[in-house]
């Protein structure tokens, strides 16, 4: 029997909110709204310092981090290791987000972080995405390279732990002069990503969930989930509003009937 891939709605809170109190309220409010959710996996990735408190609020809300440094302990001022995050009860870790790449993170850095995260027991959410698109369609090569380098040396045995999130930078809510991506844009790239993953991992690639992220809100989530060719969504801005984020989760659940 074919394995059913569970859809996932994942919040990327970025460097928000300002206080632990607000963070706890947000998770508590989401938790109250999702008591009937059974088929959809829900993850929230807050800033590091909220992880420990938030993970205890609801069994239905899985906690993820937004970065991880390779290794366990050592002389790396300011860093938080994959092993520390795992031991704290963190499951997911967003890696290679465009906002970290903008600070200088390379595909090789992301590759090291993915390897360390898997070795520590974390489930990486690898973000890929192009800054711009043009007529030459060169962005396909960029995504191919991101996948190739970031997943280099990862074995087929780890595919069930990996998620790939397609996040076109031009569609992210905070990008100046941003424009909307469509479900067609998402589907086209999801097919391309799955083809590349299949070329690398063979049929084990079907275990890798592919997500879309970039200004998804409670109004557009249904279209991306229904027509975007993806197994879930990575949500930034809209995930900081408990009502909007819960509506996105409920939309996913309703489509999963
Ligand atoms: C993100 O940057 O990961 C993201 C999904 O942001 P937004 O939804 O705010 O565009």
PDB file of C-alpha atoms and ligand atoms in Angstrom:
ATOM      1  CA  UNK A   1       0.000   0.000   0.000  1.00  0.00           C
ATOM      2  CA  UNK A   2       1.269   3.453  -0.903  1.00  0.00           C
ATOM      3  CA  UNK A   3       2.356   5.514   2.112  1.00  0.00           C
ATOM      4  CA  UNK A   4       0.167   8.569   2.702  1.00  0.00           C
ATOM      5  CA  UNK A   5       2.186  11.749   3.001  1.00  0.00           C
ATOM      6  CA  UNK A   6       0.885  13.910   5.832  1.00  0.00           C
ATOM      7  CA  UNK A   7       0.396  17.554   4.910  1.00  0.00           C
ATOM      8  CA  UNK A   8       2.207  20.092   7.079  1.00  0.00           C
ATOM      9  CA  UNK A   9       1.530  23.752   7.840  1.00  0.00           C
ATOM     10  CA  UNK A  10       4.631  25.323   9.288  1.00  0.00           C
ATOM     11  CA  UNK A  11       4.996  28.799  10.804  1.00  0.00           C
ATOM     12  CA  UNK A  12       8.206  30.747  10.366  1.00  0.00           C
ATOM     13  CA  UNK A  13       7.970  33.460  12.994  1.00  0.00           C
ATOM     14  CA  UNK A  14      11.369  34.919  12.075  1.00  0.00           C
ATOM     15  CA  UNK A  15      12.522  37.394  14.796  1.00  0.00           C
ATOM     16  CA  UNK A  16       9.009  37.762  16.260  1.00  0.00           C
ATOM     17  CA  UNK A  17       7.257  38.391  18.618  1.00  0.00           C
ATOM     18  CA  UNK A  18       9.096  40.699  21.010  1.00  0.00           C
ATOM     19  CA  UNK A  19       8.288  38.907  24.278  1.00  0.00           C
ATOM     20  CA  UNK A  20       7.850  35.359  25.540  1.00  0.00           C
ATOM     21  CA  UNK A  21       4.446  36.379  26.889  1.00  0.00           C
ATOM     22  CA  UNK A  22       3.251  37.283  23.386  1.00  0.00           C
ATOM     23  CA  UNK A  23       4.747  34.068  21.986  1.00  0.00           C
ATOM     24  CA  UNK A  24       2.932  31.955  24.581  1.00  0.00           C
ATOM     25  CA  UNK A  25      -0.338  33.752  23.889  1.00  0.00           C
ATOM     26  CA  UNK A  26       0.027  33.155  20.164  1.00  0.00           C
ATOM     27  CA  UNK A  27       0.604  29.410  20.577  1.00  0.00           C
ATOM     28  CA  UNK A  28      -2.174  29.145  23.162  1.00  0.00           C
ATOM     29  CA  UNK A  29      -4.588  30.926  20.812  1.00  0.00           C
ATOM     30  CA  UNK A  30      -3.620  28.658  17.911  1.00  0.00           C
ATOM     31  CA  UNK A  31      -3.977  25.596  20.154  1.00  0.00           C
ATOM     32  CA  UNK A  32      -7.535  26.610  21.121  1.00  0.00           C
ATOM     33  CA  UNK A  33      -8.514  26.834  17.448  1.00  0.00           C
ATOM     34  CA  UNK A  34      -7.156  23.501  16.278  1.00  0.00           C
ATOM     35  CA  UNK A  35      -8.627  20.980  18.693  1.00  0.00           C
ATOM     36  CA  UNK A  36     -10.427  19.142  15.882  1.00  0.00           C
ATOM     37  CA  UNK A  37      -7.402  18.904  13.563  1.00  0.00           C
ATOM     38  CA  UNK A  38      -6.339  15.299  13.007  1.00  0.00           C
ATOM     39  CA  UNK A  39      -4.772  14.898   9.571  1.00  0.00           C
ATOM     40  CA  UNK A  40      -2.630  17.995   9.306  1.00  0.00           C
ATOM     41  CA  UNK A  41       0.747  18.317  10.958  1.00  0.00           C
ATOM     42  CA  UNK A  42       1.298  21.720  12.577  1.00  0.00           C
ATOM     43  CA  UNK A  43       4.724  23.179  13.296  1.00  0.00           C
ATOM     44  CA  UNK A  44       5.785  26.524  14.730  1.00  0.00           C
ATOM     45  CA  UNK A  45       9.354  27.796  14.381  1.00  0.00           C
ATOM     46  CA  UNK A  46       9.885  30.642  16.869  1.00  0.00           C
ATOM     47  CA  UNK A  47      13.140  32.351  17.901  1.00  0.00           C
ATOM     48  CA  UNK A  48      15.464  30.005  19.851  1.00  0.00           C
ATOM     49  CA  UNK A  49      14.780  31.477  23.262  1.00  0.00           C
ATOM     50  CA  UNK A  50      11.053  30.663  23.160  1.00  0.00           C
ATOM     51  CA  UNK A  51      11.475  27.013  22.136  1.00  0.00           C
ATOM     52  CA  UNK A  52      11.575  25.416  25.552  1.00  0.00           C
ATOM     53  CA  UNK A  53       8.407  27.086  26.877  1.00  0.00           C
ATOM     54  CA  UNK A  54       6.411  26.784  23.667  1.00  0.00           C
ATOM     55  CA  UNK A  55       7.045  23.104  23.141  1.00  0.00           C
ATOM     56  CA  UNK A  56       5.108  22.319  26.325  1.00  0.00           C
ATOM     57  CA  UNK A  57       1.888  24.116  25.365  1.00  0.00           C
ATOM     58  CA  UNK A  58       0.204  21.686  22.953  1.00  0.00           C
ATOM     59  CA  UNK A  59       0.967  18.166  21.768  1.00  0.00           C
ATOM     60  CA  UNK A  60      -0.536  19.137  18.401  1.00  0.00           C
ATOM     61  CA  UNK A  61       1.940  21.955  17.810  1.00  0.00           C
ATOM     62  CA  UNK A  62       5.402  20.695  16.988  1.00  0.00           C
ATOM     63  CA  UNK A  63       8.292  23.038  17.572  1.00  0.00           C
ATOM     64  CA  UNK A  64      11.016  23.888  15.085  1.00  0.00           C
ATOM     65  CA  UNK A  65      14.063  26.160  15.060  1.00  0.00           C
ATOM     66  CA  UNK A  66      15.128  28.638  12.369  1.00  0.00           C
ATOM     67  CA  UNK A  67      18.800  27.646  12.186  1.00  0.00           C
ATOM     68  CA  UNK A  68      21.246  25.173  13.716  1.00  0.00           C
ATOM     69  CA  UNK A  69      25.004  25.175  14.009  1.00  0.00           C
ATOM     70  CA  UNK A  70      26.771  21.906  13.182  1.00  0.00           C
ATOM     71  CA  UNK A  71      27.983  19.899  16.174  1.00  0.00           C
ATOM     72  CA  UNK A  72      27.141  19.600  19.860  1.00  0.00           C
ATOM     73  CA  UNK A  73      29.290  21.960  21.956  1.00  0.00           C
ATOM     74  CA  UNK A  74      32.395  24.042  21.304  1.00  0.00           C
ATOM     75  CA  UNK A  75      34.014  27.443  20.922  1.00  0.00           C
ATOM     76  CA  UNK A  76      31.418  29.029  18.622  1.00  0.00           C
ATOM     77  CA  UNK A  77      30.295  32.252  20.252  1.00  0.00           C
ATOM     78  CA  UNK A  78      26.672  33.090  19.626  1.00  0.00           C
ATOM     79  CA  UNK A  79      25.736  29.792  17.993  1.00  0.00           C
ATOM     80  CA  UNK A  80      23.161  27.159  19.006  1.00  0.00           C
ATOM     81  CA  UNK A  81      23.943  23.584  17.971  1.00  0.00           C
ATOM     82  CA  UNK A  82      21.718  21.020  16.275  1.00  0.00           C
ATOM     83  CA  UNK A  83      22.355  18.634  19.163  1.00  0.00           C
ATOM     84  CA  UNK A  84      21.256  21.245  21.748  1.00  0.00           C
ATOM     85  CA  UNK A  85      18.062  21.865  19.806  1.00  0.00           C
ATOM     86  CA  UNK A  86      17.297  18.163  19.582  1.00  0.00           C
ATOM     87  CA  UNK A  87      17.919  17.614  23.299  1.00  0.00           C
ATOM     88  CA  UNK A  88      15.547  20.503  24.047  1.00  0.00           C
ATOM     89  CA  UNK A  89      12.706  18.701  22.249  1.00  0.00           C
ATOM     90  CA  UNK A  90      12.866  20.521  18.918  1.00  0.00           C
ATOM     91  CA  UNK A  91      11.805  18.473  15.875  1.00  0.00           C
ATOM     92  CA  UNK A  92      12.135  20.656  12.802  1.00  0.00           C
ATOM     93  CA  UNK A  93      14.779  23.150  11.768  1.00  0.00           C
ATOM     94  CA  UNK A  94      14.460  25.636   8.907  1.00  0.00           C
ATOM     95  CA  UNK A  95      17.786  25.743   7.050  1.00  0.00           C
ATOM     96  CA  UNK A  96      18.979  27.868   4.147  1.00  0.00           C
ATOM     97  CA  UNK A  97      16.242  30.471   4.494  1.00  0.00           C
ATOM     98  CA  UNK A  98      16.801  33.358   2.064  1.00  0.00           C
ATOM     99  CA  UNK A  99      17.122  35.798   4.968  1.00  0.00           C
ATOM    100  CA  UNK A 100      20.077  33.767   6.316  1.00  0.00           C
ATOM    101  CA  UNK A 101      21.553  33.378   2.833  1.00  0.00           C
ATOM    102  CA  UNK A 102      21.379  37.202   2.561  1.00  0.00           C
ATOM    103  CA  UNK A 103      23.624  37.337   5.658  1.00  0.00           C
ATOM    104  CA  UNK A 104      26.234  35.273   3.831  1.00  0.00           C
ATOM    105  CA  UNK A 105      25.161  31.642   4.313  1.00  0.00           C
ATOM    106  CA  UNK A 106      26.235  29.514   1.324  1.00  0.00           C
ATOM    107  CA  UNK A 107      24.898  26.242  -0.072  1.00  0.00           C
ATOM    108  CA  UNK A 108      27.956  24.523   1.454  1.00  0.00           C
ATOM    109  CA  UNK A 109      27.147  25.971   4.885  1.00  0.00           C
ATOM    110  CA  UNK A 110      23.561  24.747   4.523  1.00  0.00           C
ATOM    111  CA  UNK A 111      24.825  21.296   3.533  1.00  0.00           C
ATOM    112  CA  UNK A 112      26.919  21.066   6.736  1.00  0.00           C
ATOM    113  CA  UNK A 113      23.940  22.179   8.799  1.00  0.00           C
ATOM    114  CA  UNK A 114      21.626  19.643   7.152  1.00  0.00           C
ATOM    115  CA  UNK A 115      24.083  16.804   7.795  1.00  0.00           C
ATOM    116  CA  UNK A 116      24.572  17.847  11.422  1.00  0.00           C
ATOM    117  CA  UNK A 117      20.840  18.270  11.955  1.00  0.00           C
ATOM    118  CA  UNK A 118      20.017  14.826  10.606  1.00  0.00           C
ATOM    119  CA  UNK A 119      22.839  13.287  12.660  1.00  0.00           C
ATOM    120  CA  UNK A 120      21.395  14.956  15.769  1.00  0.00           C
ATOM    121  CA  UNK A 121      17.869  13.703  15.115  1.00  0.00           C
ATOM    122  CA  UNK A 122      16.353  16.920  13.744  1.00  0.00           C
ATOM    123  CA  UNK A 123      14.182  17.122  10.611  1.00  0.00           C
ATOM    124  CA  UNK A 124      15.536  19.830   8.272  1.00  0.00           C
ATOM    125  CA  UNK A 125      13.265  22.072   6.229  1.00  0.00           C
ATOM    126  CA  UNK A 126      15.551  23.114   3.383  1.00  0.00           C
ATOM    127  CA  UNK A 127      14.540  26.428   1.816  1.00  0.00           C
ATOM    128  CA  UNK A 128      15.314  27.033  -1.839  1.00  0.00           C
ATOM    129  CA  UNK A 129      14.231  29.897  -4.048  1.00  0.00           C
ATOM    130  CA  UNK A 130      15.340  32.437  -6.590  1.00  0.00           C
ATOM    131  CA  UNK A 131      15.630  36.184  -6.059  1.00  0.00           C
ATOM    132  CA  UNK A 132      14.291  37.076  -9.503  1.00  0.00           C
ATOM    133  CA  UNK A 133      12.973  35.444 -12.653  1.00  0.00           C
ATOM    134  CA  UNK A 134      13.762  36.351 -16.238  1.00  0.00           C
ATOM    135  CA  UNK A 135      13.013  35.159 -19.747  1.00  0.00           C
ATOM    136  CA  UNK A 136      16.035  32.849 -19.831  1.00  0.00           C
ATOM    137  CA  UNK A 137      14.510  30.698 -17.052  1.00  0.00           C
ATOM    138  CA  UNK A 138      17.934  30.460 -15.475  1.00  0.00           C
ATOM    139  CA  UNK A 139      16.287  30.242 -12.060  1.00  0.00           C
ATOM    140  CA  UNK A 140      15.723  26.549 -12.680  1.00  0.00           C
ATOM    141  CA  UNK A 141      19.519  26.069 -12.715  1.00  0.00           C
ATOM    142  CA  UNK A 142      19.805  28.028  -9.489  1.00  0.00           C
ATOM    143  CA  UNK A 143      17.252  25.793  -7.739  1.00  0.00           C
ATOM    144  CA  UNK A 144      18.949  22.692  -9.164  1.00  0.00           C
ATOM    145  CA  UNK A 145      22.304  23.843  -7.737  1.00  0.00           C
ATOM    146  CA  UNK A 146      20.769  24.698  -4.363  1.00  0.00           C
ATOM    147  CA  UNK A 147      19.287  21.197  -4.155  1.00  0.00           C
ATOM    148  CA  UNK A 148      22.433  19.484  -5.410  1.00  0.00           C
ATOM    149  CA  UNK A 149      24.862  21.222  -3.057  1.00  0.00           C
ATOM    150  CA  UNK A 150      22.646  21.467   0.018  1.00  0.00           C
ATOM    151  CA  UNK A 151      21.714  17.784  -0.185  1.00  0.00           C
ATOM    152  CA  UNK A 152      25.140  16.517  -1.230  1.00  0.00           C
ATOM    153  CA  UNK A 153      26.187  13.416   0.727  1.00  0.00           C
ATOM    154  CA  UNK A 154      22.714  12.851   2.199  1.00  0.00           C
ATOM    155  CA  UNK A 155      21.721   9.198   1.987  1.00  0.00           C
ATOM    156  CA  UNK A 156      18.457   7.705   0.775  1.00  0.00           C
ATOM    157  CA  UNK A 157      17.814   6.514   4.347  1.00  0.00           C
ATOM    158  CA  UNK A 158      17.309  10.108   5.459  1.00  0.00           C
ATOM    159  CA  UNK A 159      14.689  11.122   2.899  1.00  0.00           C
ATOM    160  CA  UNK A 160      11.764  10.672   5.309  1.00  0.00           C
ATOM    161  CA  UNK A 161      13.340  13.335   7.529  1.00  0.00           C
ATOM    162  CA  UNK A 162      13.744  15.985   4.860  1.00  0.00           C
ATOM    163  CA  UNK A 163      11.327  18.693   3.745  1.00  0.00           C
ATOM    164  CA  UNK A 164      12.069  21.075   0.872  1.00  0.00           C
ATOM    165  CA  UNK A 165      10.327  24.455   0.928  1.00  0.00           C
ATOM    166  CA  UNK A 166      10.177  26.426  -2.313  1.00  0.00           C
ATOM    167  CA  UNK A 167      10.230  30.105  -1.378  1.00  0.00           C
ATOM    168  CA  UNK A 168      10.635  32.486  -4.304  1.00  0.00           C
ATOM    169  CA  UNK A 169      12.242  35.550  -2.711  1.00  0.00           C
ATOM    170  CA  UNK A 170      10.323  37.876  -5.043  1.00  0.00           C
ATOM    171  CA  UNK A 171       7.067  36.683  -3.438  1.00  0.00           C
ATOM    172  CA  UNK A 172       8.066  36.855   0.244  1.00  0.00           C
ATOM    173  CA  UNK A 173       6.008  39.417   2.145  1.00  0.00           C
ATOM    174  CA  UNK A 174       8.944  41.579   3.241  1.00  0.00           C
ATOM    175  CA  UNK A 175      10.686  41.749  -0.159  1.00  0.00           C
ATOM    176  CA  UNK A 176      10.571  45.342  -1.490  1.00  0.00           C
ATOM    177  CA  UNK A 177       8.588  45.536  -4.767  1.00  0.00           C
ATOM    178  CA  UNK A 178       7.376  42.000  -4.180  1.00  0.00           C
ATOM    179  CA  UNK A 179       4.747  40.421  -6.396  1.00  0.00           C
ATOM    180  CA  UNK A 180       2.381  37.521  -5.855  1.00  0.00           C
ATOM    181  CA  UNK A 181       3.348  34.026  -6.914  1.00  0.00           C
ATOM    182  CA  UNK A 182       0.530  31.898  -8.276  1.00  0.00           C
ATOM    183  CA  UNK A 183      -0.384  28.280  -7.611  1.00  0.00           C
ATOM    184  CA  UNK A 184       0.870  27.608 -11.166  1.00  0.00           C
ATOM    185  CA  UNK A 185       4.288  29.034 -10.255  1.00  0.00           C
ATOM    186  CA  UNK A 186       4.317  26.775  -7.216  1.00  0.00           C
ATOM    187  CA  UNK A 187       3.210  23.676  -9.144  1.00  0.00           C
ATOM    188  CA  UNK A 188       5.762  24.167 -11.906  1.00  0.00           C
ATOM    189  CA  UNK A 189       8.610  24.442  -9.400  1.00  0.00           C
ATOM    190  CA  UNK A 190       7.284  21.623  -7.204  1.00  0.00           C
ATOM    191  CA  UNK A 191       7.384  19.316 -10.250  1.00  0.00           C
ATOM    192  CA  UNK A 192      10.931  20.467 -11.038  1.00  0.00           C
ATOM    193  CA  UNK A 193      12.059  19.961  -7.423  1.00  0.00           C
ATOM    194  CA  UNK A 194      10.476  16.485  -7.248  1.00  0.00           C
ATOM    195  CA  UNK A 195      12.159  15.502 -10.554  1.00  0.00           C
ATOM    196  CA  UNK A 196      15.562  16.571  -9.190  1.00  0.00           C
ATOM    197  CA  UNK A 197      14.954  14.746  -5.913  1.00  0.00           C
ATOM    198  CA  UNK A 198      13.914  11.632  -7.843  1.00  0.00           C
ATOM    199  CA  UNK A 199      17.083  11.803  -9.955  1.00  0.00           C
ATOM    200  CA  UNK A 200      19.117  11.859  -6.734  1.00  0.00           C
ATOM    201  CA  UNK A 201      17.242   9.527  -4.394  1.00  0.00           C
ATOM    202  CA  UNK A 202      15.131   7.355  -6.716  1.00  0.00           C
ATOM    203  CA  UNK A 203      11.754   6.283  -5.345  1.00  0.00           C
ATOM    204  CA  UNK A 204      12.809   7.217  -1.790  1.00  0.00           C
ATOM    205  CA  UNK A 205      12.403  10.819  -2.950  1.00  0.00           C
ATOM    206  CA  UNK A 206       8.624  10.398  -2.677  1.00  0.00           C
ATOM    207  CA  UNK A 207       9.061  10.589   1.109  1.00  0.00           C
ATOM    208  CA  UNK A 208      10.353  14.159   0.873  1.00  0.00           C
ATOM    209  CA  UNK A 209       7.592  16.682   1.381  1.00  0.00           C
ATOM    210  CA  UNK A 210       7.689  19.763  -0.837  1.00  0.00           C
ATOM    211  CA  UNK A 211       6.172  22.981   0.540  1.00  0.00           C
ATOM    212  CA  UNK A 212       5.405  26.410  -0.872  1.00  0.00           C
ATOM    213  CA  UNK A 213       6.166  29.597   1.044  1.00  0.00           C
ATOM    214  CA  UNK A 214       5.858  33.279   0.127  1.00  0.00           C
ATOM    215  CA  UNK A 215       3.064  35.573   1.381  1.00  0.00           C
ATOM    216  CA  UNK A 216       0.573  32.751   1.857  1.00  0.00           C
ATOM    217  CA  UNK A 217      -2.435  33.966   3.824  1.00  0.00           C
ATOM    218  CA  UNK A 218      -5.817  32.656   4.894  1.00  0.00           C
ATOM    219  CA  UNK A 219      -7.298  33.649   1.515  1.00  0.00           C
ATOM    220  CA  UNK A 220      -4.653  32.109  -0.776  1.00  0.00           C
ATOM    221  CA  UNK A 221      -3.737  28.971   1.197  1.00  0.00           C
ATOM    222  CA  UNK A 222      -6.513  26.853  -0.332  1.00  0.00           C
ATOM    223  CA  UNK A 223      -5.409  27.580  -3.895  1.00  0.00           C
ATOM    224  CA  UNK A 224      -1.756  26.766  -3.174  1.00  0.00           C
ATOM    225  CA  UNK A 225      -2.735  23.552  -1.379  1.00  0.00           C
ATOM    226  CA  UNK A 226      -5.197  22.463  -4.042  1.00  0.00           C
ATOM    227  CA  UNK A 227      -3.357  23.563  -7.177  1.00  0.00           C
ATOM    228  CA  UNK A 228       0.234  24.270  -6.145  1.00  0.00           C
ATOM    229  CA  UNK A 229       1.435  20.661  -6.261  1.00  0.00           C
ATOM    230  CA  UNK A 230       2.728  20.803  -2.673  1.00  0.00           C
ATOM    231  CA  UNK A 231       2.466  18.832   0.570  1.00  0.00           C
ATOM    232  CA  UNK A 232       2.033  21.876   2.760  1.00  0.00           C
ATOM    233  CA  UNK A 233       2.945  25.495   3.363  1.00  0.00           C
ATOM    234  CA  UNK A 234       5.619  27.542   5.092  1.00  0.00           C
ATOM    235  CA  UNK A 235       3.929  30.658   6.408  1.00  0.00           C
ATOM    236  CA  UNK A 236       5.677  33.816   7.614  1.00  0.00           C
ATOM    237  CA  UNK A 237       3.663  37.013   8.195  1.00  0.00           C
ATOM    238  CA  UNK A 238       0.249  35.326   8.429  1.00  0.00           C
ATOM    239  CA  UNK A 239       1.504  32.878  11.063  1.00  0.00           C
ATOM    240  CA  UNK A 240       1.874  35.745  13.548  1.00  0.00           C
ATOM    241  CA  UNK A 241      -1.911  36.110  13.608  1.00  0.00           C
ATOM    242  CA  UNK A 242      -3.499  33.174  15.463  1.00  0.00           C
ATOM    243  CA  UNK A 243      -6.811  33.543  13.612  1.00  0.00           C
ATOM    244  CA  UNK A 244      -5.236  33.663  10.138  1.00  0.00           C
ATOM    245  CA  UNK A 245      -2.804  30.833  10.859  1.00  0.00           C
ATOM    246  CA  UNK A 246      -5.582  28.654  12.302  1.00  0.00           C
ATOM    247  CA  UNK A 247      -7.720  29.306   9.222  1.00  0.00           C
ATOM    248  CA  UNK A 248      -4.823  28.148   7.017  1.00  0.00           C
ATOM    249  CA  UNK A 249      -4.526  24.950   9.093  1.00  0.00           C
ATOM    250  CA  UNK A 250      -8.291  24.352   8.906  1.00  0.00           C
ATOM    251  CA  UNK A 251      -8.243  24.919   5.138  1.00  0.00           C
ATOM    252  CA  UNK A 252      -5.562  22.262   4.795  1.00  0.00           C
ATOM    253  CA  UNK A 253      -7.496  19.851   6.988  1.00  0.00           C
ATOM    254  CA  UNK A 254     -10.714  20.396   4.989  1.00  0.00           C
ATOM    255  CA  UNK A 255      -8.908  19.652   1.710  1.00  0.00           C
ATOM    256  CA  UNK A 256      -7.521  16.432   3.174  1.00  0.00           C
ATOM    257  CA  UNK A 257     -10.908  14.744   3.524  1.00  0.00           C
TER     258      UNK A 257
HETATM  259  C1  LIG B   1       9.190  33.102   4.808  1.00  0.00           C
HETATM  260  O1  LIG B   1       9.975  34.066   4.664  1.00  0.00           O
HETATM  261  O2  LIG B   1       9.594  31.963   5.166  1.00  0.00           O
HETATM  262  C2  LIG B   1       7.770  33.331   4.544  1.00  0.00           C
HETATM  263  C3  LIG B   1       7.015  32.318   4.244  1.00  0.00           C
HETATM  264  O3  LIG B   1       7.384  34.629   4.674  1.00  0.00           O
HETATM  265  P1  LIG B   1       5.986  35.321   4.248  1.00  0.00           P
HETATM  266  O4  LIG B   1       4.891  34.303   4.372  1.00  0.00           O
HETATM  267  O5  LIG B   1       5.854  36.422   5.235  1.00  0.00           O
HETATM  268  O6  LIG B   1       6.189  35.760   2.857  1.00  0.00           O
END
